PDB file of C-alpha atoms and ligand atoms in Angstrom:
ATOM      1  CA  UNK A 188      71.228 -16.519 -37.665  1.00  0.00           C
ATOM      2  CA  UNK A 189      71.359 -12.703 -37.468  1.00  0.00           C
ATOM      3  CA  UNK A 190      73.840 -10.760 -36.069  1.00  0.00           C
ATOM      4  CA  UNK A 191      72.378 -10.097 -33.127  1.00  0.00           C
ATOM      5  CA  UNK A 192      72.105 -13.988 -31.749  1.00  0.00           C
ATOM      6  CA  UNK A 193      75.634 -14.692 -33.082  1.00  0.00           C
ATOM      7  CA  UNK A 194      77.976 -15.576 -29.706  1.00  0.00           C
ATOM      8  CA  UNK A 195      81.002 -14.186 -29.687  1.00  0.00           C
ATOM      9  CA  UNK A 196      83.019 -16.705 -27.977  1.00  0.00           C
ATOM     10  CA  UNK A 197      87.020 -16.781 -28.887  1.00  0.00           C
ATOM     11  CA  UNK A 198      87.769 -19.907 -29.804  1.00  0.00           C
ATOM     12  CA  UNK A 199      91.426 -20.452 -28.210  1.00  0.00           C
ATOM     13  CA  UNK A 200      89.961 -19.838 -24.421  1.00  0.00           C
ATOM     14  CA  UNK A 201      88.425 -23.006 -23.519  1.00  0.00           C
ATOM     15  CA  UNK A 202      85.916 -22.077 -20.597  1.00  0.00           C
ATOM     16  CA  UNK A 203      85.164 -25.127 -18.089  1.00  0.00           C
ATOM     17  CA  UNK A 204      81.552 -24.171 -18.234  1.00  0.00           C
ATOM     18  CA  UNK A 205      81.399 -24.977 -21.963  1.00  0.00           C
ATOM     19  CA  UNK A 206      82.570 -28.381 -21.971  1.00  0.00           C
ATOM     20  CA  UNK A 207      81.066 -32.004 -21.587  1.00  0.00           C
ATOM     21  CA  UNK A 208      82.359 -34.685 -19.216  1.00  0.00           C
ATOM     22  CA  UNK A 209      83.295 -36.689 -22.122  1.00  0.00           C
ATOM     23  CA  UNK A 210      85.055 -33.533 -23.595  1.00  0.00           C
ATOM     24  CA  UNK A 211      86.757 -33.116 -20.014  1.00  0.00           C
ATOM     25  CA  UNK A 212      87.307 -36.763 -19.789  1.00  0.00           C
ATOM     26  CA  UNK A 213      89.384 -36.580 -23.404  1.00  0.00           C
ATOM     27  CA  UNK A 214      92.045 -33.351 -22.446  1.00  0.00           C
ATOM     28  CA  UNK A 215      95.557 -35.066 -21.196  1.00  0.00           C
ATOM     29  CA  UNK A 216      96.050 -35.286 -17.531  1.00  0.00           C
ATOM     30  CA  UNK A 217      99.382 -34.384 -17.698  1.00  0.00           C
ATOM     31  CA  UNK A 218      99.222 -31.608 -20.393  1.00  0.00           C
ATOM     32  CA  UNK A 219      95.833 -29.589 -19.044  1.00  0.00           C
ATOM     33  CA  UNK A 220      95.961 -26.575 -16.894  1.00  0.00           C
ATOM     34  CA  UNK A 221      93.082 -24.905 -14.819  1.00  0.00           C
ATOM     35  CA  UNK A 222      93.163 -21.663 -13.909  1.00  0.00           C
ATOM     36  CA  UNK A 223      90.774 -20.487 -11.113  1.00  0.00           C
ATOM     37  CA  UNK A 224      89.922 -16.627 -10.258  1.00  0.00           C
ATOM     38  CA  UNK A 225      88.920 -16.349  -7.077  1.00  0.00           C
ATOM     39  CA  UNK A 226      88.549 -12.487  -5.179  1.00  0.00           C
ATOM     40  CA  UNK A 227      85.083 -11.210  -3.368  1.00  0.00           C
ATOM     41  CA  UNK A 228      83.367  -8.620  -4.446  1.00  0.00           C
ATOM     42  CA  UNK A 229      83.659  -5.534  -2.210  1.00  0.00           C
ATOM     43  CA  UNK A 230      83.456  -2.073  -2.161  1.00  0.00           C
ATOM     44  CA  UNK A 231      86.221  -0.467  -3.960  1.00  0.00           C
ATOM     45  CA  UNK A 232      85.623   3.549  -3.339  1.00  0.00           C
ATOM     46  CA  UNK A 233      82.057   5.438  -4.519  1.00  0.00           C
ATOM     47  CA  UNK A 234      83.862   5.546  -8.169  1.00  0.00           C
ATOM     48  CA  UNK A 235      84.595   2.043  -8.471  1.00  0.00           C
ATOM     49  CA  UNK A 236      82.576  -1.325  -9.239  1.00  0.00           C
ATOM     50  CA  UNK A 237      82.614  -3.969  -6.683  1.00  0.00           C
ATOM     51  CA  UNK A 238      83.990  -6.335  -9.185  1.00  0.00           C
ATOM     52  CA  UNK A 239      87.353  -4.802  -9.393  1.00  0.00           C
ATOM     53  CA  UNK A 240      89.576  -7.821  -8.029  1.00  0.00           C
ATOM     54  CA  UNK A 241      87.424 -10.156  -9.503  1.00  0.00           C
ATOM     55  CA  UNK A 242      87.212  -8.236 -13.582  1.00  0.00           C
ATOM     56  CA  UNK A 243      90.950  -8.220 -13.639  1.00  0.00           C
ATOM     57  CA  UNK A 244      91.763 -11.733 -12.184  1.00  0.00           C
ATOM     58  CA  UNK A 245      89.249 -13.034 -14.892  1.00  0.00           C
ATOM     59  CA  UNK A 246      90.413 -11.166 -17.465  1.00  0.00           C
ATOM     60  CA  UNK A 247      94.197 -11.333 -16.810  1.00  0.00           C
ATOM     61  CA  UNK A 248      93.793 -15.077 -16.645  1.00  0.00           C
ATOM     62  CA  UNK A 249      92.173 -14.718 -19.989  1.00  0.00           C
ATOM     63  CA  UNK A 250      94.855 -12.679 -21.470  1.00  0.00           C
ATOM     64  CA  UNK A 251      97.639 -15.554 -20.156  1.00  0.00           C
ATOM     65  CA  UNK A 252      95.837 -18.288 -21.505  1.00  0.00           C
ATOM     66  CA  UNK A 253      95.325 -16.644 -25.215  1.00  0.00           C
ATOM     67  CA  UNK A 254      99.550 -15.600 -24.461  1.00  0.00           C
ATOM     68  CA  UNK A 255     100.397 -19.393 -23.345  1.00  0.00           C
ATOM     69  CA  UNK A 256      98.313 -20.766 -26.187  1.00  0.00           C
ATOM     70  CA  UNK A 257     100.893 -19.379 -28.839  1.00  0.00           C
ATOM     71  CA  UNK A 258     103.953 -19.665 -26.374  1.00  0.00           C
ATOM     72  CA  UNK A 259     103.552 -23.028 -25.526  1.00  0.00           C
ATOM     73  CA  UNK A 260     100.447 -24.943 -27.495  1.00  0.00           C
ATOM     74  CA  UNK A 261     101.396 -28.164 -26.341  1.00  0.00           C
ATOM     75  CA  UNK A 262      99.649 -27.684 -23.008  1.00  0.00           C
ATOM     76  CA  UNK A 263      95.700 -27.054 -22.400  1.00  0.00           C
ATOM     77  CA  UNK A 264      94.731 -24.336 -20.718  1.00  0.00           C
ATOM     78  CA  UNK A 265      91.296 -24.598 -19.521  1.00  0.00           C
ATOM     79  CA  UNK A 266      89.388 -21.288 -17.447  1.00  0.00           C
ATOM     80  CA  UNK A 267      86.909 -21.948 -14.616  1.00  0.00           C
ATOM     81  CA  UNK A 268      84.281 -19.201 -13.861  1.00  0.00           C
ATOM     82  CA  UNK A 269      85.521 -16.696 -11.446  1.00  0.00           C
ATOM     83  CA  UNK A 270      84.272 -17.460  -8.441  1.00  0.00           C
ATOM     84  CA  UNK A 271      82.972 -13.958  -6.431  1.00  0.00           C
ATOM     85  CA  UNK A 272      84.243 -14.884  -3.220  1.00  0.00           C
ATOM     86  CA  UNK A 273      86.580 -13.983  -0.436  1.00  0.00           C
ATOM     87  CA  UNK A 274      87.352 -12.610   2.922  1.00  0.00           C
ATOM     88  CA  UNK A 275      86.959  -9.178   3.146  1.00  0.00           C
ATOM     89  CA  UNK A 276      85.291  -8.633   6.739  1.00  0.00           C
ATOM     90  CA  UNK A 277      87.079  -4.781   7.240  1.00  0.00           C
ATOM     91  CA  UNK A 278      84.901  -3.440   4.716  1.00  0.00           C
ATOM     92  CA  UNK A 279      81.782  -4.965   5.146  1.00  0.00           C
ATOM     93  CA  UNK A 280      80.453  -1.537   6.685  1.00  0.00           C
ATOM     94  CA  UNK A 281      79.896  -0.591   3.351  1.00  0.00           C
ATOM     95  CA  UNK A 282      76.641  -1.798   0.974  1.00  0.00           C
ATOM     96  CA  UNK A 283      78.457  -4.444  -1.673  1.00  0.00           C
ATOM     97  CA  UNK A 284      81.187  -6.169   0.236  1.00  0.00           C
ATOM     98  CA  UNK A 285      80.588  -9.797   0.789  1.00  0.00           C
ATOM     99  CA  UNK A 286      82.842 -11.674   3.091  1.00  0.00           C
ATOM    100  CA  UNK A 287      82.913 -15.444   3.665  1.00  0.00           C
ATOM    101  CA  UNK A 288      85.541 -16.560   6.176  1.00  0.00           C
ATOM    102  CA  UNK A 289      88.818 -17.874   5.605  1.00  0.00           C
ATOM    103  CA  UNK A 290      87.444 -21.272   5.787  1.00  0.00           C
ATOM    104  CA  UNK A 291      85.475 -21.025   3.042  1.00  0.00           C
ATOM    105  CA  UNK A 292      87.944 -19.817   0.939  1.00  0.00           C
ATOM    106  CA  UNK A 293      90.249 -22.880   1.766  1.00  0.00           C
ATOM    107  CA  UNK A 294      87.262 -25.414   1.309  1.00  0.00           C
ATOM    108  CA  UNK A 295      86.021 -23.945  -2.026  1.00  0.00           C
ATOM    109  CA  UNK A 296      89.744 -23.739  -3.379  1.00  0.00           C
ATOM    110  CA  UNK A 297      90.503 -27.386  -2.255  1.00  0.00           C
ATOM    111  CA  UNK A 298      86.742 -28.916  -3.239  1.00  0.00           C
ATOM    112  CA  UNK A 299      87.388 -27.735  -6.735  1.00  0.00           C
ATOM    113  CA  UNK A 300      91.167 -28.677  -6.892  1.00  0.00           C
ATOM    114  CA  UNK A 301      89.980 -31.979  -5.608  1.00  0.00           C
ATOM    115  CA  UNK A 302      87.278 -32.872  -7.840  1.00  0.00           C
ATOM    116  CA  UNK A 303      89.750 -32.652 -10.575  1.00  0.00           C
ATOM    117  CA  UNK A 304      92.522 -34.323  -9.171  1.00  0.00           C
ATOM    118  CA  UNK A 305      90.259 -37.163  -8.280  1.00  0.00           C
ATOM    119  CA  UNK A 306      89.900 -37.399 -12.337  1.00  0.00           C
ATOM    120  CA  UNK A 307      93.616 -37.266 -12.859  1.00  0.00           C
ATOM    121  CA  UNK A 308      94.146 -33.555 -13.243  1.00  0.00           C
ATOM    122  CA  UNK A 309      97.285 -32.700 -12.106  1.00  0.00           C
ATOM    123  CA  UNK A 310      97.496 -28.514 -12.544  1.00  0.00           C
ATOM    124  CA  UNK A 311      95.800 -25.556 -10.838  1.00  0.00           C
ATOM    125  CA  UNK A 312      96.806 -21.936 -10.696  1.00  0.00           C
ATOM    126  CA  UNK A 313      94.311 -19.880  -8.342  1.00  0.00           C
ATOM    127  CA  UNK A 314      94.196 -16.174  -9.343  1.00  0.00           C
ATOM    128  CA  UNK A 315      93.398 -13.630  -6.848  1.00  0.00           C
ATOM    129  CA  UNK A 316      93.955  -9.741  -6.159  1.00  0.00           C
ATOM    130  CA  UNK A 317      92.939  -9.569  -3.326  1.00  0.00           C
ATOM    131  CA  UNK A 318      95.698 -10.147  -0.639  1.00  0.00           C
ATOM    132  CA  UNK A 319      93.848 -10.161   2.901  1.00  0.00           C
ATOM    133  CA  UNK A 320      95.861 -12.616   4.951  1.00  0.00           C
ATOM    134  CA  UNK A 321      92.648 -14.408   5.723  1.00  0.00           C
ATOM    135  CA  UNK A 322      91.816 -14.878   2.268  1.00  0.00           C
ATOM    136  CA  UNK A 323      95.415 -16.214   1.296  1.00  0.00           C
ATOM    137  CA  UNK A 324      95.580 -18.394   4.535  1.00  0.00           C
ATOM    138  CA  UNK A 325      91.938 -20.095   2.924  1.00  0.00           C
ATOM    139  CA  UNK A 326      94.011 -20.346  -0.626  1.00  0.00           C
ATOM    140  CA  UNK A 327      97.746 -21.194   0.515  1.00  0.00           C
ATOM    141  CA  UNK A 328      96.233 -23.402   3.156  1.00  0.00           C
ATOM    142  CA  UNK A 329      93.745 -25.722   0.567  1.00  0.00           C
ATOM    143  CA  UNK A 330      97.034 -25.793  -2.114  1.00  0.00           C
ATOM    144  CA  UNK A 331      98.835 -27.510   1.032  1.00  0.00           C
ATOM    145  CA  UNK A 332      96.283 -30.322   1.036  1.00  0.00           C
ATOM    146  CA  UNK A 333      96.007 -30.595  -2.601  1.00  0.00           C
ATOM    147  CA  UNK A 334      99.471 -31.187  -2.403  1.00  0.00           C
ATOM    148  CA  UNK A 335     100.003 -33.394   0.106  1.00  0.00           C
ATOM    149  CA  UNK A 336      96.630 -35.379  -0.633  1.00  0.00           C
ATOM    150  CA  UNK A 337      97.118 -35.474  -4.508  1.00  0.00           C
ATOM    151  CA  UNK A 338     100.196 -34.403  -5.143  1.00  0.00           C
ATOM    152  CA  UNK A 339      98.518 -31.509  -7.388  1.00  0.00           C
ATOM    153  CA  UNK A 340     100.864 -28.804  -8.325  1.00  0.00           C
ATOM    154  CA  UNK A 341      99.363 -25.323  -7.513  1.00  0.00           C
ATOM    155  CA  UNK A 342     100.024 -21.719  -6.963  1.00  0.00           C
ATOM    156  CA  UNK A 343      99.068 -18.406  -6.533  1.00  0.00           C
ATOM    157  CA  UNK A 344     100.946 -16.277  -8.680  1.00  0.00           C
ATOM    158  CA  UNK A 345     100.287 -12.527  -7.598  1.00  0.00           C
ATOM    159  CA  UNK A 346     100.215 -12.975  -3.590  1.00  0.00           C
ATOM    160  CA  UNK A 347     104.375 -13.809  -3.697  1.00  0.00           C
ATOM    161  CA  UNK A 348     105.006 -11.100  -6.448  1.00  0.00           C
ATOM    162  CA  UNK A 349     102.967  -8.560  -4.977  1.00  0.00           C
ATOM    163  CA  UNK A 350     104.236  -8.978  -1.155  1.00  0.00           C
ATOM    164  CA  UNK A 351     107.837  -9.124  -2.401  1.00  0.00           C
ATOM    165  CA  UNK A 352     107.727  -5.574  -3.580  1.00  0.00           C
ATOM    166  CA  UNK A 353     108.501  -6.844  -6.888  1.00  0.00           C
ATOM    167  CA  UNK A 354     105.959  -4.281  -8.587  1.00  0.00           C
ATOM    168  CA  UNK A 355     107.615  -1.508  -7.267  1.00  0.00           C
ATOM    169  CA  UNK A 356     111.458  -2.950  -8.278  1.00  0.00           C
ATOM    170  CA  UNK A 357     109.707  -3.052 -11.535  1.00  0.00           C
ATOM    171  CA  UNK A 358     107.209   0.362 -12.025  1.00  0.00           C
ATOM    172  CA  UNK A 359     107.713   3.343 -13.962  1.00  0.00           C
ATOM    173  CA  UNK A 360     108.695   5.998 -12.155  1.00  0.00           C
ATOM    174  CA  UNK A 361     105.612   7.894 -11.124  1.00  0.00           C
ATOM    175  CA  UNK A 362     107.329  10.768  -8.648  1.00  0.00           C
ATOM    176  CA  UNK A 363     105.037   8.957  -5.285  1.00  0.00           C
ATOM    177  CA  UNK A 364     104.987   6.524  -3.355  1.00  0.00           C
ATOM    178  CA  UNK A 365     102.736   3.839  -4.491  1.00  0.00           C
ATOM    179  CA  UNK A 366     103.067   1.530  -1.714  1.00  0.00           C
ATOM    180  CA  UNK A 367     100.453   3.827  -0.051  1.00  0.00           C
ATOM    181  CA  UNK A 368      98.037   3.211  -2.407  1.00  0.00           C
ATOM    182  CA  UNK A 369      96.624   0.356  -0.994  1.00  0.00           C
ATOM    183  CA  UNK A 370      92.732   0.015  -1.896  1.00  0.00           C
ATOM    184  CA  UNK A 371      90.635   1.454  -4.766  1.00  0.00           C
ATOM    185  CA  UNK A 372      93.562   4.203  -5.276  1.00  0.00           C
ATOM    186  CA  UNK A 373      95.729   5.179  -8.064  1.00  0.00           C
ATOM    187  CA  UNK A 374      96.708   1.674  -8.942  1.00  0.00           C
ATOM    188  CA  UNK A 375      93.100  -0.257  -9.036  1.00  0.00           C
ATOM    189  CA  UNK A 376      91.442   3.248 -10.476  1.00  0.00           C
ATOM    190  CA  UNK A 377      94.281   3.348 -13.045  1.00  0.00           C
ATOM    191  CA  UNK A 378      93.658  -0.617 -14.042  1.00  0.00           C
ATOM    192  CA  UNK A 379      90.180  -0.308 -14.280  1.00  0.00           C
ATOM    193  CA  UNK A 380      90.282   3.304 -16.247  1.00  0.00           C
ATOM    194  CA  UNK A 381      92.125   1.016 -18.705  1.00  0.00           C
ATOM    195  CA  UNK A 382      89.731  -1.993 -18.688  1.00  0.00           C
ATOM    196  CA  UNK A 383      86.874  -0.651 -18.010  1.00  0.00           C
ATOM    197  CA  UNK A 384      86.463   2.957 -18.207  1.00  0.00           C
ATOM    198  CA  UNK A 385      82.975   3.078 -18.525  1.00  0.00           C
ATOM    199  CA  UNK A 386      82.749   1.631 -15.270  1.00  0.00           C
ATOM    200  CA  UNK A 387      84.763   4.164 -13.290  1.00  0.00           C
ATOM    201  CA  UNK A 388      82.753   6.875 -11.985  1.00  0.00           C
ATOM    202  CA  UNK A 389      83.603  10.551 -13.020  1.00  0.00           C
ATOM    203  CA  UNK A 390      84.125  11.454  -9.101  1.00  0.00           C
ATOM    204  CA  UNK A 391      87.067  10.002  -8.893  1.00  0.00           C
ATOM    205  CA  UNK A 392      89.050  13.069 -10.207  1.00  0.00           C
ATOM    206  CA  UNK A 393      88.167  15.121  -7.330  1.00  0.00           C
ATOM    207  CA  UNK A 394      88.417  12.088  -5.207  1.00  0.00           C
ATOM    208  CA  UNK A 395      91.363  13.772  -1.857  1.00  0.00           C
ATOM    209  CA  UNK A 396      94.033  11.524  -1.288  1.00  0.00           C
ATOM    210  CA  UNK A 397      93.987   9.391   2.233  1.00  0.00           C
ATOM    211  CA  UNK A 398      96.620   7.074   3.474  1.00  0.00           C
ATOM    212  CA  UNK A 399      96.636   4.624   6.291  1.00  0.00           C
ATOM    213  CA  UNK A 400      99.306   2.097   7.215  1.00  0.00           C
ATOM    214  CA  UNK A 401      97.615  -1.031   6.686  1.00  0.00           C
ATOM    215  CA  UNK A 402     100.161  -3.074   8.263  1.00  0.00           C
ATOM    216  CA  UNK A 403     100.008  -1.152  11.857  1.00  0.00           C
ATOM    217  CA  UNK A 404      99.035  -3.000  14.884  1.00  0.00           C
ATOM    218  CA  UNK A 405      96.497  -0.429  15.326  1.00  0.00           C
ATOM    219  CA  UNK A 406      94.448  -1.057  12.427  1.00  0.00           C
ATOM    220  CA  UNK A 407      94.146  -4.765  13.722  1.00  0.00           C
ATOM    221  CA  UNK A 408      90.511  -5.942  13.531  1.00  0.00           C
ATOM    222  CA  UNK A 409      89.105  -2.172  12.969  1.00  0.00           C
ATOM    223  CA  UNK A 410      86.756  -2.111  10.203  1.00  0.00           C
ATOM    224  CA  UNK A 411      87.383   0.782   7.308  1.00  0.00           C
ATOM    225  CA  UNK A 412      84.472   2.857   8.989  1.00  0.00           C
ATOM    226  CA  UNK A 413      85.948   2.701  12.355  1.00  0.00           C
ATOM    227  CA  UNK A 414      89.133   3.871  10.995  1.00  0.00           C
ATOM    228  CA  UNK A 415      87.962   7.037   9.484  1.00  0.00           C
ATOM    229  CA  UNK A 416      88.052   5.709   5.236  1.00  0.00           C
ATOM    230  CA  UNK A 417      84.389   6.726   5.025  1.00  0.00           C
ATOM    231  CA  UNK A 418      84.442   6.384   1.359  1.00  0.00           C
ATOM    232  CA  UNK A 419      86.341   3.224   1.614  1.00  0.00           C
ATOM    233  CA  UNK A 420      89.128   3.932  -0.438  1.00  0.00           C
ATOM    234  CA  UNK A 421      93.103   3.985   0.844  1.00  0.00           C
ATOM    235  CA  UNK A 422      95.420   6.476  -1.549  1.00  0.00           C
ATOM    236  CA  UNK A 423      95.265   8.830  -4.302  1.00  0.00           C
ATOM    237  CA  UNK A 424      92.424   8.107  -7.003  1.00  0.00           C
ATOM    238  CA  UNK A 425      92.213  11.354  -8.562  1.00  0.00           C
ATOM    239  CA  UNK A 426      96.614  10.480  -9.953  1.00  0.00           C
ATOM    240  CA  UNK A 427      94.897   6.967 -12.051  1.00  0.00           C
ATOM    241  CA  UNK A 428      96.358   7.158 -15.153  1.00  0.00           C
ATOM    242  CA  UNK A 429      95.049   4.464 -18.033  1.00  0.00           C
ATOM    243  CA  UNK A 430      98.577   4.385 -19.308  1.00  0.00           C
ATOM    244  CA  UNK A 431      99.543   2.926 -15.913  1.00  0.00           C
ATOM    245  CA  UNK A 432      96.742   0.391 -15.964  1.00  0.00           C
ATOM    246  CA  UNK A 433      97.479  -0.856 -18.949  1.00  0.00           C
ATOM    247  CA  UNK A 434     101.543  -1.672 -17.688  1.00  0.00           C
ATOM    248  CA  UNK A 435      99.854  -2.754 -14.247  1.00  0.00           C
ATOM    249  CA  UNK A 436      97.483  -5.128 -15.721  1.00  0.00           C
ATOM    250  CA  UNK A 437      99.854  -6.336 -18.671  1.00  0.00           C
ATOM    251  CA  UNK A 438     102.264  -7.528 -15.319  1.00  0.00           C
ATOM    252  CA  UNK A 439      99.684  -9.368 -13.980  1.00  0.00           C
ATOM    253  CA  UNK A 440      99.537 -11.329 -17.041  1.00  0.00           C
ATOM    254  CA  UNK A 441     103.199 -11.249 -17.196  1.00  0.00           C
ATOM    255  CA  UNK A 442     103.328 -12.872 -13.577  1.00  0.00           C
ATOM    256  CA  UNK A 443     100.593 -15.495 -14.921  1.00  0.00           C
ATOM    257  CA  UNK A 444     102.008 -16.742 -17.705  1.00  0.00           C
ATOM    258  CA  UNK A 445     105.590 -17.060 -15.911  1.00  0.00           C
ATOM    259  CA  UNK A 446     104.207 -18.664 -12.831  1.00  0.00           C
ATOM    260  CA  UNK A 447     102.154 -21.157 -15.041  1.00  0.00           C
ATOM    261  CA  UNK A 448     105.403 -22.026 -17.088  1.00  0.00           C
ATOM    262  CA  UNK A 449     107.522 -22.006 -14.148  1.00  0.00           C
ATOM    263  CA  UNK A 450     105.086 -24.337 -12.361  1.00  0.00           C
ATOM    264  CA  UNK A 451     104.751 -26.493 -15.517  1.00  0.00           C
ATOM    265  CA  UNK A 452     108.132 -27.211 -15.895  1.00  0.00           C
ATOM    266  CA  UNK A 453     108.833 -27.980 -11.865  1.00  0.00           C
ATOM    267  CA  UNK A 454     110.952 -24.671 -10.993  1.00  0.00           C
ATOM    268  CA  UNK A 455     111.165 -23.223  -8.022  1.00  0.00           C
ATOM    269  CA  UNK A 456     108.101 -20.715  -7.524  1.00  0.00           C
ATOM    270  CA  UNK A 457     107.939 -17.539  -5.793  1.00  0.00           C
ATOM    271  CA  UNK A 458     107.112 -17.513  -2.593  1.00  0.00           C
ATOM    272  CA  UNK A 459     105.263 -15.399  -0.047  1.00  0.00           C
ATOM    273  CA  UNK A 460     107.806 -13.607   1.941  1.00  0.00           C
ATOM    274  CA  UNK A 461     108.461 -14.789   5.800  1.00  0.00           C
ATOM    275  CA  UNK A 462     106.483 -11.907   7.360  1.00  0.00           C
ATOM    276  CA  UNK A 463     103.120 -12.986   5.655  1.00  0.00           C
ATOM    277  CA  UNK A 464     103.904 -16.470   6.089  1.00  0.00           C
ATOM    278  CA  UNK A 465     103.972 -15.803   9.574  1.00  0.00           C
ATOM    279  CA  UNK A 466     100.871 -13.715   9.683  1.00  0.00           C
ATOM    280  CA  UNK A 467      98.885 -16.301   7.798  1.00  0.00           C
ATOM    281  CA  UNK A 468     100.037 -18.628  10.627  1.00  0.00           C
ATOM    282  CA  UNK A 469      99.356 -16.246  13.591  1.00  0.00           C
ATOM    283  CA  UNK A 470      95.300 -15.463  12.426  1.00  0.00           C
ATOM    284  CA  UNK A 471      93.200 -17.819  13.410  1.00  0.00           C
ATOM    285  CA  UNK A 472      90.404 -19.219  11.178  1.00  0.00           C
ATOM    286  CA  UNK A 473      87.872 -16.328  10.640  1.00  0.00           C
TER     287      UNK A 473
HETATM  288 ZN1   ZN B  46      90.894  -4.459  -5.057  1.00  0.00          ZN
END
């Protein structure tokens, strides 16, 4: 074989995709642990790709599993493809966002936690990044059924920490206020400059910095156009630092491998605060 065919697979991340039934059939019930990315693709800004939530879900995932495996290699931890979906309606005035409703989200999470409790599996942790209430009502609302119909144990592990304000508790200190920087801004630009570099377009440097309060009633069911973002990004690109993205995305792993542990060993679990709870209740099914 030359070089050139050689896969380059690493052997301690066992991908679903990989495996046989009879391999699937042979990991222990008890002992096995899926871990499911799930975020849409959508526009992230002109400098960055589409696949932002999803490439650092996936590969944060990745990162806890090849962590867990020395930390704890009693347990299996096995990776299901990411899936590239998610409800993202607000930006879908932009080329490259792709929404499905919150209903989808609920009945993709729960049809795949299902189809492996149904074989015994007893473990799921769903990754996402991206933190629509309509997305996490489809995710928080399918882990309810998977827990009441098959007493799976689930979570979510960035929705809770991220909503809590635990990453700004926990930051360096950067001199701003990064609570502002809610989409495709110094935080996401700064995580992918230290993924994926090559994929962050040069523009971003010059890139002005624009802020909206998310959270305002105002902003309720306006679409990023219609609220002036036309280069659908919300803070300060042009600050991303790769030193940042490199802390930012090695907390996300942190917050994996804690939440899987956690969740392993029946402690109590983050949870989303109050005020998104009751949000998630309030929306209706979009
Ligand atoms: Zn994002």
């Amino acid at each position: 074989m030359n070089k050139k065919n050689k896969r380059v697979i690493d052997p301690k991340i066992i991908k679903f995709e990989e495996l046989s039934w009879k391999q699937i059939e042979q990991l222990d019930k008890n002992k096995t642990i899926f871990y499911l990315p799930i975020s849409p693709l959508e526009e992230h800004g002109p400098h960055l790709p589409v696949g932002t939530d999803l490439l650092t879900v996936r590969d944060a995932a990745t990162e806890a599993i090849k962590i867990l495996n020395n930390k704890n290699p009693n347990l299996t931890y096995v990776l299901l493809p990411a899936v590239p979906v998610g409800y993202c309606e607000f930006n879908t005035d932009f080329p490259g966002s792709i929404s499905v409703s919150g209903k989808v989200v609920r009945d993709i999470v729960f049809s795949v936690g299902s189809s492996l409790a149904n074989h015994g599996f007893k473990y799921l942790i769903i990754c996402t990044y991206h933190m629509a209430i309509a997305h996490l009502k489809g995710i928080y609302s399918a882990m309810k059924k998977l827990g009441s119909k098959y007493n799976m144990k689930t979570c979510e592990p960035w929705g809770p920490y991220f909503h809590s304000k635990e990453i700004e508790k926990r930051e360096p200190k950067l001199g701003f206020d990064t609570t502002k920087e809610v989409h495709a801004g110094f935080r996401e630009t700064s995580l992918m400059k230290y993924q994926y570099p090559y994929l962050v377009d040069e523009s971003y440097k010059k890139l002005q910095s624009i802020y909206r309060n998310m959270n305002s009633p105002r902003v309720l069911g306006k679409t990023f156009k219609q609220l002036g973002l036309k280069d659908g990004y919300v803070g300060s690109p042009a600050r991303a630092d790769a030193d940042y993205g490199r802390w930012y995305f090695n907390e996300t792993v942190h917050v994996f491998v804690k939440s899987t542990l956690d969740l392993y060993e029946g402690k109590k679990l983050l949870e989303l605060p109050s005020n998104i709870k009751t949000a998630m209740r309030a929306l209706f099914w979009q």
